[in-house]
Structure formats: C-alpha cells, structure tokens
DNA sequence: CGAGTGACTCTCATAATGCTAGTTATACGG
DNA sequence: CCGTATAACTAGCATTATGAGAGTCACTCG
C-alpha cells in the first residue's frame, strides 16, 4: 500500500508537509527551537521510542531541516541543530501555538509568546511585509505563481465558490 | 500499540497537531480554504481514497474545524464548511506556504499570495499585533503562561542552551 | 574490570493507511 | 417501470508505519 506521497504535488504546502507532516516531526522541531540538540534530550522531552526518534531525526536531516554534527570525537557523540531552513520554520510553529491557545486551551494558556525585553505577551499576526496590512481574506488570496502548470492554474480559476 | 496521542500534553502546538496532524488533514483544510465543500470535490482534488477522506472529514468535524451541513434534502447531500475555528487556521497554512515557496520550489513559485486589490504579490510576515514588531528570535520567545503546570515551567527554565 | 553514558539498532505486535468494490438514496430519460 | 447516473459514503482486505522493549556499540571513569 505505502503511504501516499505529496512530494510530486506542485503546491508549496504539500511540499512542506512532505518534510514535516509526519507524526512527531513538528514536535521535534518545536523542541529544537527550545534549544534541545541531543538525542537523549528529545527522547526525554517527547517520551518517544528511540527507533521512532531515530527515524524522524534522520528524515529531518535528509530534508535539510536539521544538521547532525559530531560534538565529541571520543566517545563519538552527536547533536542535531537547526539549519537555516529549519530556523525559517518558526512562523509555522508560532501560528500553531496561537491557534492552539485560541481554541484548545479551555483552562487558559500554558505557553505564551513574550517580548524578551518587556516581558509583555505578544500576539502573533500575519501581515504583508511590504504594506504592513494584515493578511486577511478576502483582501489577500492565493494565486498561481510564475512556475504554475495547468493543473495548478485550474485550482485557482475560481468557480469553486466563495473563499471564506 | 496505538498511535500515541499528543492530546494530554499541555503544549498548544501539540494540542493543535492532535486535531490536524494526521496525513491529509491539512491538505483538506487547504482545499476548504480554496472554496471546496463537497466530498467529491475533495476526493478529486486530493486523489485520496474515499474511506480515508471520510475518516479525515469526520475527525475534522469532531474537532470542530469543519461543519457537516445538508445542502439538499432530497436526495440527501452534504457539504463541509469551515467553522470559525477552522477559518482561524489560515495563518498556519500561509506560514507553510511561505516556507515551501522559500525552500522547496527550485523551479520557482507555483502558488503565491496576492493582494486582491492590486494583484501585487504579498509576503507573509509575523508581527506582534500590539507593537507591530516582527516576531523574530531572540527578541521574542515562548514562556509559561498562566495555566502552566510544573512540567511546562521546567521546559522553559532555560539551561537547554541558546535559542536560535 | 565493572558500571555508566549517549546514541542508537533489532525484533516483533498492532494500528493506520490505502485500494477496490459495493451500498444507499434519489433523479432522470425512455 | 427500468436502467443509468450522481453524490456520498461504507466494507473487506493488503501493506506499511508506528511503537514498546530489549539489546548493541564505543567509549569513559573509578
């Protein structure tokens, strides 16, 4: 049977999920952003079986999101650090954090974003880098880009209904 | 064995992933934002087996992200529409889109965000809603919130290293 | 030499994924 | 009235991924 791959889709969301869409991957990245680097640290933090952790770390390394580095020659010890590609993933984590806080924290927020300088709570908001305007529908929407093929163009050719 | 659940974790990212972290779920939401509502539309768009689609739609409905509505009495026909909780998921999709475009589109972008008014391409950026400052490390970081318990507090008590 | 540490691999059970075919409820054309 | 079409699914079964737990390897330290 084999799990179907999104990899050959043109959609950038599908391409992203191909790399981080499996169970555990995103939580591993979350912990990497918290500063964890070693196998044992991830294992303790996530309470994950070591074989699963090894598979996921391997996949994230292959995807270029993490880098495996030897930090000790003898005995051989390795650490996993975010690459630039991995560090660019942060907005996704913050969007997930905001969504979780807004909808799945009935007892109140257990993790928040804060301004390191003032300690004030920050509220993530997506804006257009150029105009600074909040990215809300229907003022902003997706459209085929320069590399879009016919099928991608058709997805965006409307007719599907109102975009909420 | 059973797939381990993130549901009992306090972390809002884990809570979010508990709802949308499975294979296909996020792509279904992506299509819902594109305006698709009917079972058959999702099936064609995603090329997914009908039983898998039924399971995922059911899970998303149970999570309160989609709503199942009868849009035709006779014959009985249903549609799936985003709830407010579902519409709030949009920033996550846009963050994934931006990440995919930046890192996994070697032949160029096939999908972009545009300003509906001007047609200009938009570039998503996360800022603090209050101060308008870009949410970048290390100026912003996560911290335990009011509902944090001891284990959550320990995660954030530093000592794990520098946050990249 | 024996215990300890860190980073894994191996084996095996079970659950999730996925293909294909079939079902239900109804409309429509002849 | 009968056959075909459409939409939205379910059922049965193969294959794969996930996960628990134990074991391995390469050392260091006392």
mmCIF file of C-alpha atoms (C1' of nucleotides) in Angstrom:
data_model
loop_
_atom_site.group_PDB
_atom_site.id
_atom_site.type_symbol
_atom_site.label_atom_id
_atom_site.label_comp_id
_atom_site.label_asym_id
_atom_site.label_seq_id
_atom_site.Cartn_x
_atom_site.Cartn_y
_atom_site.Cartn_z
ATOM 1 C CA UNK A 1 0.000 0.000 0.000
ATOM 2 C CA UNK A 2 2.513 2.583 1.123
ATOM 3 C CA UNK A 3 1.640 5.989 2.420
ATOM 4 C CA UNK A 4 0.904 8.237 -0.475
ATOM 5 C CA UNK A 5 3.413 10.973 -1.021
ATOM 6 C CA UNK A 6 2.594 14.622 -1.522
ATOM 7 C CA UNK A 7 6.051 15.146 -2.907
ATOM 8 C CA UNK A 8 5.149 15.355 -6.558
ATOM 9 C CA UNK A 9 2.439 17.934 -5.991
ATOM 10 C CA UNK A 10 3.257 21.471 -7.027
ATOM 11 C CA UNK A 11 1.591 23.027 -4.006
ATOM 12 C CA UNK A 12 4.125 24.533 -1.594
ATOM 13 C CA UNK A 13 2.004 23.495 1.379
ATOM 14 C CA UNK A 14 2.116 19.892 0.209
ATOM 15 C CA UNK A 15 5.845 20.174 -0.361
ATOM 16 C CA UNK A 16 6.307 21.425 3.175
ATOM 17 C CA UNK A 17 4.172 18.700 4.667
ATOM 18 C CA UNK A 18 6.141 16.103 2.765
ATOM 19 C CA UNK A 19 9.071 17.099 5.010
ATOM 20 C CA UNK A 20 7.446 17.770 8.346
ATOM 21 C CA UNK A 21 3.995 16.241 8.046
ATOM 22 C CA UNK A 22 4.613 13.004 9.896
ATOM 23 C CA UNK A 23 3.743 12.251 13.454
ATOM 24 C CA UNK A 24 6.393 13.719 15.806
ATOM 25 C CA UNK A 25 8.294 15.782 13.245
ATOM 26 C CA UNK A 26 6.824 19.124 14.186
ATOM 27 C CA UNK A 27 7.168 18.482 17.906
ATOM 28 C CA UNK A 28 10.817 17.614 17.351
ATOM 29 C CA UNK A 29 11.277 20.945 15.633
ATOM 30 C CA UNK A 30 9.449 22.682 18.456
ATOM 31 C CA UNK A 31 11.943 21.204 20.893
ATOM 32 C CA UNK A 32 14.853 22.105 18.653
ATOM 33 C CA UNK A 33 13.662 25.716 18.846
ATOM 34 C CA UNK A 34 13.602 25.355 22.612
ATOM 35 C CA UNK A 35 17.292 24.650 22.406
ATOM 36 C CA UNK A 36 17.336 20.869 22.604
ATOM 37 C CA UNK A 37 20.023 19.263 20.475
ATOM 38 C CA UNK A 38 20.814 15.802 21.770
ATOM 39 C CA UNK A 39 19.105 12.516 21.084
ATOM 40 C CA UNK A 40 18.538 11.839 24.730
ATOM 41 C CA UNK A 41 17.061 15.275 25.337
ATOM 42 C CA UNK A 42 14.475 14.828 22.605
ATOM 43 C CA UNK A 43 13.675 11.375 23.843
ATOM 44 C CA UNK A 44 13.007 12.532 27.370
ATOM 45 C CA UNK A 45 11.087 15.610 26.338
ATOM 46 C CA UNK A 46 8.810 13.797 23.919
ATOM 47 C CA UNK A 47 8.575 10.398 25.581
ATOM 48 C CA UNK A 48 9.086 8.811 22.192
ATOM 49 C CA UNK A 49 10.501 5.383 21.386
ATOM 50 C CA UNK A 50 14.155 5.613 20.345
ATOM 51 C CA UNK A 51 13.620 3.935 16.996
ATOM 52 C CA UNK A 52 10.908 6.423 16.087
ATOM 53 C CA UNK A 53 13.067 9.314 17.161
ATOM 54 C CA UNK A 54 15.961 7.992 15.090
ATOM 55 C CA UNK A 55 13.738 7.699 12.022
ATOM 56 C CA UNK A 56 12.312 11.171 12.392
ATOM 57 C CA UNK A 57 15.644 12.813 13.063
ATOM 58 C CA UNK A 58 17.056 11.022 10.044
ATOM 59 C CA UNK A 59 14.209 12.259 7.868
ATOM 60 C CA UNK A 60 14.574 15.825 9.107
ATOM 61 C CA UNK A 61 18.297 15.702 8.415
ATOM 62 C CA UNK A 62 17.646 14.345 4.931
ATOM 63 C CA UNK A 63 15.157 17.141 4.362
ATOM 64 C CA UNK A 64 17.831 19.664 5.278
ATOM 65 C CA UNK A 65 15.919 20.955 8.276
ATOM 66 C CA UNK A 66 18.310 19.664 10.893
ATOM 67 C CA UNK A 67 22.017 19.022 10.741
ATOM 68 C CA UNK A 68 23.739 16.141 12.505
ATOM 69 C CA UNK A 69 27.002 17.225 13.995
ATOM 70 C CA UNK A 70 29.628 15.389 15.982
ATOM 71 C CA UNK A 71 30.272 17.403 19.088
ATOM 72 C CA UNK A 72 32.604 14.939 20.710
ATOM 73 C CA UNK A 73 35.216 12.814 18.985
ATOM 74 C CA UNK A 74 35.909 10.217 21.616
ATOM 75 C CA UNK A 75 33.484 8.823 22.554
ATOM 76 C CA UNK A 76 31.544 9.693 19.395
ATOM 77 C CA UNK A 77 28.607 11.919 20.312
ATOM 78 C CA UNK A 78 26.231 13.723 18.000
ATOM 79 C CA UNK A 79 23.886 16.655 18.189
ATOM 80 C CA UNK A 80 21.080 17.878 15.962
ATOM 81 C CA UNK A 81 20.926 21.573 15.218
ATOM 82 C CA UNK A 82 18.532 23.596 13.096
ATOM 83 C CA UNK A 83 19.757 24.653 9.696
ATOM 84 C CA UNK A 84 18.673 27.949 8.181
ATOM 85 C CA UNK A 85 15.845 26.066 6.510
ATOM 86 C CA UNK A 86 14.861 24.743 9.898
ATOM 87 C CA UNK A 87 15.014 28.159 11.539
ATOM 88 C CA UNK A 88 12.710 29.505 8.835
ATOM 89 C CA UNK A 89 10.066 27.101 10.063
ATOM 90 C CA UNK A 90 9.441 29.147 13.164
ATOM 91 C CA UNK A 91 6.414 31.103 11.873
ATOM 92 C CA UNK A 92 4.586 27.824 11.355
ATOM 93 C CA UNK A 93 5.181 26.866 14.972
ATOM 94 C CA UNK A 94 4.004 30.232 16.179
ATOM 95 C CA UNK A 95 0.891 30.045 14.078
ATOM 96 C CA UNK A 96 0.133 26.612 15.511
ATOM 97 C CA UNK A 97 0.795 27.937 19.001
ATOM 98 C CA UNK A 98 -1.598 30.826 18.524
ATOM 99 C CA UNK A 99 -4.285 28.558 17.094
ATOM 100 C CA UNK A 100 -3.915 26.081 19.931
ATOM 101 C CA UNK A 101 -4.075 28.794 22.548
ATOM 102 C CA UNK A 102 -7.142 30.321 20.966
ATOM 103 C CA UNK A 103 -9.111 27.101 20.551
ATOM 104 C CA UNK A 104 -7.753 24.221 22.603
ATOM 105 C CA UNK A 105 -6.763 25.704 25.934
ATOM 106 C CA UNK A 106 -10.022 25.884 27.905
ATOM 107 C CA UNK A 107 -8.175 26.126 31.234
ATOM 108 C CA UNK A 108 -6.103 29.041 29.990
ATOM 109 C CA UNK A 109 -2.860 29.362 28.103
ATOM 110 C CA UNK A 110 0.027 27.260 29.321
ATOM 111 C CA UNK A 111 2.566 28.650 26.857
ATOM 112 C CA UNK A 112 2.641 32.178 25.506
ATOM 113 C CA UNK A 113 4.870 34.299 23.354
ATOM 114 C CA UNK A 114 6.556 37.142 25.152
ATOM 115 C CA UNK A 115 8.644 40.135 24.260
ATOM 116 C CA UNK A 116 12.016 39.333 25.801
ATOM 117 C CA UNK A 117 12.694 42.969 26.543
ATOM 118 C CA UNK A 118 9.481 43.951 28.291
ATOM 119 C CA UNK A 119 8.073 40.572 29.260
ATOM 120 C CA UNK A 120 4.754 41.575 27.735
ATOM 121 C CA UNK A 121 2.735 38.930 25.988
ATOM 122 C CA UNK A 122 2.907 39.086 22.212
ATOM 123 C CA UNK A 123 0.086 38.160 19.879
ATOM 124 C CA UNK A 124 1.182 36.807 16.500
ATOM 125 C CA UNK A 125 -0.396 38.429 13.495
ATOM 126 C CA UNK A 126 0.385 37.838 9.845
ATOM 127 C CA UNK A 127 0.918 40.917 7.742
ATOM 128 C CA UNK A 128 2.244 41.663 4.305
ATOM 129 C CA UNK A 129 5.902 42.549 4.703
ATOM 130 C CA UNK A 130 5.658 45.325 2.141
ATOM 131 C CA UNK A 131 2.435 47.113 3.004
ATOM 132 C CA UNK A 132 2.165 46.010 6.639
ATOM 133 C CA UNK A 133 -1.509 45.207 6.162
ATOM 134 C CA UNK A 134 -2.930 42.170 7.972
ATOM 135 C CA UNK A 135 -3.223 39.160 5.702
ATOM 136 C CA UNK A 136 -6.937 38.544 5.940
ATOM 137 C CA UNK A 137 -9.366 37.173 3.413
ATOM 138 C CA UNK A 138 -10.727 38.302 1.059
ATOM 139 C CA UNK A 139 -8.208 41.141 0.715
ATOM 140 C CA UNK A 140 -5.484 38.573 0.192
ATOM 141 C CA UNK A 141 -5.724 35.252 -1.545
ATOM 142 C CA UNK A 142 -3.626 32.624 -3.269
ATOM 143 C CA UNK A 143 -2.971 32.720 -6.987
ATOM 144 C CA UNK A 144 -0.895 30.749 -9.464
ATOM 145 C CA UNK A 145 2.725 31.802 -9.453
ATOM 146 C CA UNK A 146 5.239 32.020 -12.281
ATOM 147 C CA UNK A 147 6.057 28.297 -12.157
ATOM 148 C CA UNK A 148 2.441 27.134 -12.052
ATOM 149 C CA UNK A 149 1.390 24.465 -14.506
ATOM 150 C CA UNK A 150 -2.063 23.971 -15.971
ATOM 151 C CA UNK A 151 -3.482 21.908 -13.104
ATOM 152 C CA UNK A 152 -2.362 24.444 -10.520
ATOM 153 C CA UNK A 153 -3.887 27.218 -12.622
ATOM 154 C CA UNK A 154 -7.192 25.389 -12.736
ATOM 155 C CA UNK A 155 -7.317 25.074 -8.962
ATOM 156 C CA UNK A 156 -7.277 28.829 -8.787
ATOM 157 C CA UNK A 157 -9.586 29.575 -11.652
ATOM 158 C CA UNK A 158 -12.479 30.228 -9.283
ATOM 159 C CA UNK A 159 -15.827 28.595 -9.780
ATOM 160 C CA UNK A 160 -15.280 26.602 -6.631
ATOM 161 C CA UNK A 161 -17.219 29.094 -4.581
ATOM 162 C CA UNK A 162 -16.644 31.895 -2.160
ATOM 163 C CA UNK A 163 -13.413 31.891 -0.223
ATOM 164 C CA UNK A 164 -14.183 32.285 3.470
ATOM 165 C CA UNK B 1 0.244 -0.377 20.071
ATOM 166 C CA UNK B 2 -1.888 2.561 19.009
ATOM 167 C CA UNK B 3 -0.534 5.818 17.770
ATOM 168 C CA UNK B 4 0.496 7.878 20.728
ATOM 169 C CA UNK B 5 -1.659 10.876 21.361
ATOM 170 C CA UNK B 6 -0.415 14.385 21.973
ATOM 171 C CA UNK B 7 -3.798 15.264 23.389
ATOM 172 C CA UNK B 8 -2.875 15.192 27.040
ATOM 173 C CA UNK B 9 0.134 17.431 26.590
ATOM 174 C CA UNK B 10 -0.237 20.986 27.750
ATOM 175 C CA UNK B 11 1.607 22.450 24.803
ATOM 176 C CA UNK B 12 -0.721 24.355 22.455
ATOM 177 C CA UNK B 13 1.273 23.179 19.434
ATOM 178 C CA UNK B 14 0.727 19.575 20.461
ATOM 179 C CA UNK B 15 -2.949 20.280 21.045
ATOM 180 C CA UNK B 16 -3.242 21.729 17.567
ATOM 181 C CA UNK B 17 -1.450 18.826 15.956
ATOM 182 C CA UNK B 18 -3.733 16.415 17.763
ATOM 183 C CA UNK B 19 -6.513 17.848 15.564
ATOM 184 C CA UNK B 20 -4.812 18.440 12.253
ATOM 185 C CA UNK B 21 -1.567 16.498 12.479
ATOM 186 C CA UNK B 22 -2.572 13.441 10.520
ATOM 187 C CA UNK B 23 -1.765 12.729 6.939
ATOM 188 C CA UNK B 24 -4.214 14.589 4.632
ATOM 189 C CA UNK B 25 -5.877 16.758 7.276
ATOM 190 C CA UNK B 26 -4.005 19.941 6.462
ATOM 191 C CA UNK B 27 -4.410 19.485 2.729
ATOM 192 C CA UNK B 28 -8.141 19.051 3.255
ATOM 193 C CA UNK B 29 -8.196 22.351 5.105
ATOM 194 C CA UNK B 30 -6.156 23.956 2.352
ATOM 195 C CA UNK B 31 -8.805 22.889 -0.135
ATOM 196 C CA UNK B 32 -11.592 24.042 2.140
ATOM 197 C CA UNK B 33 -9.983 27.489 2.094
ATOM 198 C CA UNK B 34 -9.931 27.282 -1.685
ATOM 199 C CA UNK B 35 -13.689 27.014 -1.518
ATOM 200 C CA UNK B 36 -14.204 23.284 -1.867
ATOM 201 C CA UNK B 37 -17.070 21.933 0.188
ATOM 202 C CA UNK B 38 -18.269 18.648 -1.245
ATOM 203 C CA UNK B 39 -16.971 15.138 -0.654
ATOM 204 C CA UNK B 40 -16.463 14.534 -4.311
ATOM 205 C CA UNK B 41 -14.582 17.793 -4.808
ATOM 206 C CA UNK B 42 -12.075 16.937 -2.104
ATOM 207 C CA UNK B 43 -11.693 13.446 -3.470
ATOM 208 C CA UNK B 44 -10.875 14.650 -6.962
ATOM 209 C CA UNK B 45 -8.605 17.418 -5.798
ATOM 210 C CA UNK B 46 -6.580 15.251 -3.455
ATOM 211 C CA UNK B 47 -6.767 11.914 -5.244
ATOM 212 C CA UNK B 48 -7.489 10.283 -1.908
ATOM 213 C CA UNK B 49 -9.332 7.025 -1.210
ATOM 214 C CA UNK B 50 -12.932 7.658 -0.171
ATOM 215 C CA UNK B 51 -12.650 5.837 3.137
ATOM 216 C CA UNK B 52 -9.630 7.916 4.118
ATOM 217 C CA UNK B 53 -11.411 11.089 3.138
ATOM 218 C CA UNK B 54 -14.453 10.076 5.161
ATOM 219 C CA UNK B 55 -12.291 9.400 8.226
ATOM 220 C CA UNK B 56 -10.444 12.680 7.976
ATOM 221 C CA UNK B 57 -13.549 14.734 7.357
ATOM 222 C CA UNK B 58 -15.181 13.024 10.310
ATOM 223 C CA UNK B 59 -12.210 13.806 12.531
ATOM 224 C CA UNK B 60 -12.130 17.431 11.420
ATOM 225 C CA UNK B 61 -15.843 17.737 12.095
ATOM 226 C CA UNK B 62 -15.380 16.180 15.534
ATOM 227 C CA UNK B 63 -12.563 18.621 16.221
ATOM 228 C CA UNK B 64 -14.910 21.496 15.396
ATOM 229 C CA UNK B 65 -12.842 22.640 12.453
ATOM 230 C CA UNK B 66 -15.373 21.765 9.782
ATOM 231 C CA UNK B 67 -19.130 21.566 9.904
ATOM 232 C CA UNK B 68 -21.170 18.992 8.036
ATOM 233 C CA UNK B 69 -24.289 20.522 6.551
ATOM 234 C CA UNK B 70 -27.096 19.102 4.486
ATOM 235 C CA UNK B 71 -27.437 21.297 1.462
ATOM 236 C CA UNK B 72 -30.049 19.230 -0.282
ATOM 237 C CA UNK B 73 -32.904 17.356 1.319
ATOM 238 C CA UNK B 74 -33.884 15.021 -1.468
ATOM 239 C CA UNK B 75 -31.631 13.387 -2.436
ATOM 240 C CA UNK B 76 -29.652 13.840 0.800
ATOM 241 C CA UNK B 77 -26.441 15.713 0.012
ATOM 242 C CA UNK B 78 -23.910 17.121 2.427
ATOM 243 C CA UNK B 79 -21.226 19.747 2.356
ATOM 244 C CA UNK B 80 -18.314 20.515 4.650
ATOM 245 C CA UNK B 81 -17.705 24.121 5.552
ATOM 246 C CA UNK B 82 -15.106 25.753 7.747
ATOM 247 C CA UNK B 83 -16.199 26.833 11.185
ATOM 248 C CA UNK B 84 -14.722 29.915 12.838
ATOM 249 C CA UNK B 85 -12.146 27.626 14.428
ATOM 250 C CA UNK B 86 -11.314 26.330 11.001
ATOM 251 C CA UNK B 87 -11.039 29.802 9.491
ATOM 252 C CA UNK B 88 -8.602 30.746 12.237
ATOM 253 C CA UNK B 89 -6.263 28.077 10.921
ATOM 254 C CA UNK B 90 -5.387 30.158 7.906
ATOM 255 C CA UNK B 91 -2.157 31.672 9.258
ATOM 256 C CA UNK B 92 -0.734 28.183 9.655
ATOM 257 C CA UNK B 93 -1.441 27.444 6.005
ATOM 258 C CA UNK B 94 0.127 30.680 4.917
ATOM 259 C CA UNK B 95 3.204 30.051 7.003
ATOM 260 C CA UNK B 96 3.556 26.606 5.438
ATOM 261 C CA UNK B 97 3.059 28.133 2.012
ATOM 262 C CA UNK B 98 5.773 30.700 2.586
ATOM 263 C CA UNK B 99 8.163 28.063 3.916
ATOM 264 C CA UNK B 100 7.509 25.755 0.991
ATOM 265 C CA UNK B 101 7.987 28.551 -1.520
ATOM 266 C CA UNK B 102 11.223 29.615 0.104
ATOM 267 C CA UNK B 103 12.767 26.180 0.389
ATOM 268 C CA UNK B 104 11.087 23.575 -1.780
ATOM 269 C CA UNK B 105 10.284 25.308 -5.041
ATOM 270 C CA UNK B 106 13.545 25.164 -7.012
ATOM 271 C CA UNK B 107 11.760 25.768 -10.314
ATOM 272 C CA UNK B 108 10.060 28.862 -8.952
ATOM 273 C CA UNK B 109 6.858 29.503 -7.044
ATOM 274 C CA UNK B 110 3.762 27.812 -8.330
ATOM 275 C CA UNK B 111 1.399 29.385 -5.806
ATOM 276 C CA UNK B 112 1.750 32.842 -4.312
ATOM 277 C CA UNK B 113 -0.214 35.135 -2.059
ATOM 278 C CA UNK B 114 -1.546 38.227 -3.724
ATOM 279 C CA UNK B 115 -3.259 41.417 -2.710
ATOM 280 C CA UNK B 116 -6.683 41.087 -4.274
ATOM 281 C CA UNK B 117 -6.924 44.824 -4.856
ATOM 282 C CA UNK B 118 -3.620 45.482 -6.568
ATOM 283 C CA UNK B 119 -2.622 41.996 -7.686
ATOM 284 C CA UNK B 120 0.795 42.523 -6.126
ATOM 285 C CA UNK B 121 2.468 39.574 -4.501
ATOM 286 C CA UNK B 122 2.305 39.596 -0.725
ATOM 287 C CA UNK B 123 4.981 38.232 1.562
ATOM 288 C CA UNK B 124 3.723 36.894 4.889
ATOM 289 C CA UNK B 125 5.485 38.194 7.954
ATOM 290 C CA UNK B 126 4.622 37.542 11.580
ATOM 291 C CA UNK B 127 4.465 40.572 13.808
ATOM 292 C CA UNK B 128 3.220 41.323 17.286
ATOM 293 C CA UNK B 129 -0.287 42.673 16.919
ATOM 294 C CA UNK B 130 0.283 45.297 19.609
ATOM 295 C CA UNK B 131 3.694 46.710 18.798
ATOM 296 C CA UNK B 132 3.842 45.738 15.134
ATOM 297 C CA UNK B 133 7.389 44.477 15.560
ATOM 298 C CA UNK B 134 8.437 41.377 13.610
ATOM 299 C CA UNK B 135 8.353 38.246 15.744
ATOM 300 C CA UNK B 136 11.961 37.187 15.482
ATOM 301 C CA UNK B 137 14.213 35.439 17.938
ATOM 302 C CA UNK B 138 15.683 36.304 20.338
ATOM 303 C CA UNK B 139 13.543 39.412 20.806
ATOM 304 C CA UNK B 140 10.515 37.171 21.230
ATOM 305 C CA UNK B 141 10.354 33.766 22.831
ATOM 306 C CA UNK B 142 7.950 31.345 24.454
ATOM 307 C CA UNK B 143 7.316 31.363 28.171
ATOM 308 C CA UNK B 144 4.990 29.556 30.579
ATOM 309 C CA UNK B 145 1.524 31.058 30.600
ATOM 310 C CA UNK B 146 -0.962 31.447 33.450
ATOM 311 C CA UNK B 147 -2.227 27.858 33.166
ATOM 312 C CA UNK B 148 1.224 26.277 33.008
ATOM 313 C CA UNK B 149 1.945 23.413 35.338
ATOM 314 C CA UNK B 150 5.307 22.439 36.773
ATOM 315 C CA UNK B 151 6.478 20.345 33.830
ATOM 316 C CA UNK B 152 5.691 23.097 31.371
ATOM 317 C CA UNK B 153 7.528 25.583 33.558
ATOM 318 C CA UNK B 154 10.594 23.367 33.601
ATOM 319 C CA UNK B 155 10.701 23.203 29.826
ATOM 320 C CA UNK B 156 11.113 26.920 29.793
ATOM 321 C CA UNK B 157 13.503 27.271 32.672
ATOM 322 C CA UNK B 158 16.460 27.634 30.307
ATOM 323 C CA UNK B 159 19.581 25.597 30.746
ATOM 324 C CA UNK B 160 18.820 23.845 27.481
ATOM 325 C CA UNK B 161 21.031 26.256 25.585
ATOM 326 C CA UNK B 162 20.737 29.230 23.320
ATOM 327 C CA UNK B 163 17.557 29.582 21.328
ATOM 328 C CA UNK B 164 18.437 30.008 17.666
ATOM 329 C "C1'" DC C 1 37.314 -4.889 35.447
ATOM 330 C "C1'" DG C 2 32.679 -3.386 36.066
ATOM 331 C "C1'" DA C 3 29.347 0.175 35.879
ATOM 332 C "C1'" DG C 4 27.686 4.165 33.424
ATOM 333 C "C1'" DT C 5 26.523 7.208 29.413
ATOM 334 C "C1'" DG C 6 24.894 8.525 24.900
ATOM 335 C "C1'" DA C 7 23.285 7.280 20.658
ATOM 336 C "C1'" DC C 8 21.444 4.416 18.657
ATOM 337 C "C1'" DT C 9 19.720 -0.548 16.178
ATOM 338 C "C1'" DC C 10 16.668 -5.050 16.188
ATOM 339 C "C1'" DT C 11 12.547 -7.722 16.663
ATOM 340 C "C1'" DC C 12 8.042 -8.114 16.744
ATOM 341 C "C1'" DA C 13 2.983 -6.792 17.654
ATOM 342 C "C1'" DT C 14 -0.621 -3.712 16.461
ATOM 343 C "C1'" DA C 15 -2.840 0.225 14.304
ATOM 344 C "C1'" DA C 16 -3.203 3.367 10.403
ATOM 345 C "C1'" DT C 17 -3.224 3.887 5.523
ATOM 346 C "C1'" DG C 18 -4.864 2.823 1.082
ATOM 347 C "C1'" DC C 19 -7.029 0.145 -2.941
ATOM 348 C "C1'" DT C 20 -11.098 -1.666 -4.779
ATOM 349 C "C1'" DA C 21 -15.626 -2.897 -4.796
ATOM 350 C "C1'" DG C 22 -20.093 -2.361 -3.043
ATOM 351 C "C1'" DT C 23 -24.167 0.272 -0.860
ATOM 352 C "C1'" DT C 24 -27.810 3.790 -0.208
ATOM 353 C "C1'" DA C 25 -30.858 7.222 -1.760
ATOM 354 C "C1'" DT C 26 -32.622 9.587 -5.308
ATOM 355 C "C1'" DA C 27 -33.306 11.871 -10.076
ATOM 356 C "C1'" DC C 28 -33.947 11.362 -14.854
ATOM 357 C "C1'" DG C 29 -34.752 9.583 -19.612
ATOM 358 C "C1'" DG C 30 -37.184 6.355 -22.321
ATOM 359 C "C1'" DC D 1 -41.300 0.746 -14.606
ATOM 360 C "C1'" DC D 2 -36.450 0.042 -15.634
ATOM 361 C "C1'" DG D 3 -31.847 1.143 -16.423
ATOM 362 C "C1'" DT D 4 -28.389 4.594 -15.807
ATOM 363 C "C1'" DA D 5 -26.259 8.419 -13.411
ATOM 364 C "C1'" DT D 6 -24.762 11.095 -9.313
ATOM 365 C "C1'" DA D 7 -23.311 12.046 -4.616
ATOM 366 C "C1'" DA D 8 -21.772 10.407 -0.502
ATOM 367 C "C1'" DC D 9 -20.345 7.167 1.509
ATOM 368 C "C1'" DT D 10 -19.297 2.023 3.867
ATOM 369 C "C1'" DA D 11 -16.836 -2.866 3.892
ATOM 370 C "C1'" DG D 12 -13.106 -6.055 3.273
ATOM 371 C "C1'" DC D 13 -8.552 -6.805 2.929
ATOM 372 C "C1'" DA D 14 -3.391 -5.984 1.950
ATOM 373 C "C1'" DT D 15 0.546 -3.392 3.168
ATOM 374 C "C1'" DT D 16 3.039 -0.105 5.845
ATOM 375 C "C1'" DA D 17 4.120 2.787 9.670
ATOM 376 C "C1'" DT D 18 4.170 3.240 14.481
ATOM 377 C "C1'" DG D 19 5.580 1.842 18.906
ATOM 378 C "C1'" DA D 20 7.357 -0.950 23.141
ATOM 379 C "C1'" DG D 21 11.123 -3.017 24.866
ATOM 380 C "C1'" DA D 22 15.465 -5.062 24.776
ATOM 381 C "C1'" DG D 23 19.969 -5.134 23.028
ATOM 382 C "C1'" DT D 24 24.361 -3.100 20.815
ATOM 383 C "C1'" DC D 25 28.452 -0.193 20.266
ATOM 384 C "C1'" DA D 26 32.003 2.812 21.638
ATOM 385 C "C1'" DC D 27 33.776 4.622 24.774
ATOM 386 C "C1'" DT D 28 34.986 6.922 29.963
ATOM 387 C "C1'" DC D 29 35.640 6.765 34.734
ATOM 388 C "C1'" DG D 30 36.725 4.818 39.182
#
